[in-house]
Amino acid sequence: MEKQVIDIAPKLNQLQQKEFINFCKNARKATVKASIEQRMQFLTQERERVNSTYNGKKFHSYADLLFLQNLLLDLLAQDWQLVVQRDKVRVELETLEEGDRDLDQEKNKTRRRHLLARDLQLKIPSVAEFIKSMERRRLTTKGWHSIFSVMRDGIQLRNVLEEIACLESEEERVRELSKTVKPYIQFVEPDKKCEETGLYLSDIWRYFRHTWISEYKSLPGRSLSILIRDAAAPNHPVIGIAALGSSVAQQTCRDHWIGWEGKSFLDRLKNNPSAKHAVWITDMLETLLKEVYLKDFLQEKIITRSQITKPTVEVIKQLRALSQEFRQKHIDNPHKAKFTVNNNEMSWEERAQTFLFKSKRAILLADLLSIKYVLNKYNFKGDKKQLADCLEKGDFCDAIERLVRKVKSIHVGINMMDIIICGSIAPYNHLLGGKLVCMMLTSPEVVQYYNSKYKDYVSLIASSMRGKAVVRVPQLVFLGTTSLYGVGSSQYNRIHIPTGAIGGNDGGRVEYRKLGYTEGFGSFHFSGQTIKLADAVAGRENGRTRVNSIFGEGANPLLRKLKDAMEHLKLESNPILNHRNRRVVYGISLAENFSEVLLGLANKAKYHFPLSKARTRSDLIANYWTKRWLLNRITNPEILERVSGHSLAYPVTHGARVPMVAEENGLTLFDLN
């Protein structure tokens, strides 16, 4: 067993330091010998108390203290222990070696961390009112409906499944099951209503999202929200929900599998130094250079055309230094670069000339010219034999690794998505509906919808870098995701679909592949209140903020704000940002040549499933799920008993209902009319 220790010695004024020490002493007293239930109850109540103490005029002067108090409550929720000795504070965490960990205990810890934030969110008045409104019957254009209209009654479903289980032949059972559960994909769009109930699709999706154990958060960047519905029952009940979001920029094991990781790409080149790869090097470098706006740099004599053709070490150094200067000017006045109503008339050239993008263009140009400098050194022209010879040179290999990273920056936001939400709701969860939702995400319907939705999408960052509108042709070829728990996800295990069964080539298959593990850093273990307060604290020195959530400032602004806030208060950020919740990383290729597309080696994706007749392909995927997973579940009496436990009879005890948070007086949020 190993003990990890973090000293908490923040920079506070004398009065706030005294309040902070008292807070820590009280928190330690309440948690040190408390049971898990008592501990979580205290953390919930204490967070509510702390955040109601300072508001209005007091907020800004107490923002630092509030941030620290919320941060420590987050750490306590992650099983850290507070220690206060002679007014010095530290937190300690005992961790086991990988082989000594109790997997069920680890999963329970993760669940507790998430549920604390989820349940606090459910107590927010606006959230509670939304849930109440969805459960209240209302008159729509389709009659009287509530969210219960799109839940399937478990008792009725069990009765049908029991009858099917008694049929003699497997062929008959499959045929009847296909009539009993008929899944289809429905994409959630703003202001679009359900044709069966008249409820807004976005409200239906959001309601069921609140049943997840994790806190509901909006999705930044590109996103798709999806419902999987059942056409076999009245009102087409919801089987499950999913959401795709912009992929994370950095994930080592995923990048290695794709070929973006430098060493793996170099191994590919060394094993097969083809003419195609040689030409790719020169073509990609020129393509990237053309995407950098240069007009102002040339006019201001920051660089000349000849220096771009034949860069020198001095020019590269100057560009790096200028990038830092421009960056600092952006920090001093960041909002000129922000996409707002006030500056939405700015041209792309004007955006390119803001200090933020001048800084980004200068550093990108320096990086690209440093690669060109090495290619010039060896007079590299894109020849196969030259490539084989140059791969023996260390600086050439380093230049190619850097080029691959630049190529990655284009494709990570265009040709791939992360599965952010994926799962089924009761009673379908007992019938392995989660596996169905996973499988439906590989459908050509999803590929086509994504490609169509973003085909005219103007890339904000790329356009600001080029000084003109940049529209990249989307081809969704890869999905990535991570498990909630470090032990993996039963939902993704053994998921594979034979391509021949869906109209593709025989012998192939689409599968969720386990690629490795995340490295344990992130922001999910911090509450929304902590992140909000980090925004108020970050960069308070000299009244400047380094992270402004502006497109182009960099990846993961939440993480950077938290880091800046901690460092401003003289806290060691890295051990706090490490959530120690190692997750399994999965990858799903949707095209045979997904790696080539993501590396820019191929312009056209060769999809595993034909894109024609996309709805039919979804039906075939659903049929495969029926045969592979559903068929075996209906013969298990225990499973059918669980299905029947989700009744829509009053009072509703259905598992797809948002869990009601108990108030201190014993009532629930939904008993208060």
Short mmCIF file of N, CA and C in Angstrom, two decimals, residues 110 192 309 321 393 424 573:
data_model
loop_
_atom_site.label_atom_id
_atom_site.label_comp_id
_atom_site.label_asym_id
_atom_site.label_seq_id
_atom_site.Cartn_x
_atom_site.Cartn_y
_atom_site.Cartn_z
N THR A 110 -15.91 4.95 -7.73
CA THR A 110 -16.16 5.79 -8.92
C THR A 110 -17.62 6.21 -8.99
N LYS A 192 -37.14 20.10 -32.82
CA LYS A 192 -37.84 19.00 -33.50
C LYS A 192 -38.64 18.20 -32.48
N THR A 309 10.93 29.58 -48.60
CA THR A 309 11.48 28.54 -49.48
C THR A 309 12.75 27.93 -48.88
N ALA A 321 10.01 33.54 -30.97
CA ALA A 321 10.02 34.68 -30.04
C ALA A 321 8.83 35.60 -30.29
N LYS A 393 18.65 9.04 -40.67
CA LYS A 393 19.11 10.29 -40.03
C LYS A 393 18.16 10.67 -38.89
N SER A 424 -28.49 2.01 -22.52
CA SER A 424 -29.93 1.80 -22.63
C SER A 424 -30.61 2.14 -21.32
N SER A 573 -0.47 21.62 -8.75
CA SER A 573 -1.66 21.23 -9.53
C SER A 573 -1.64 19.79 -10.03
#
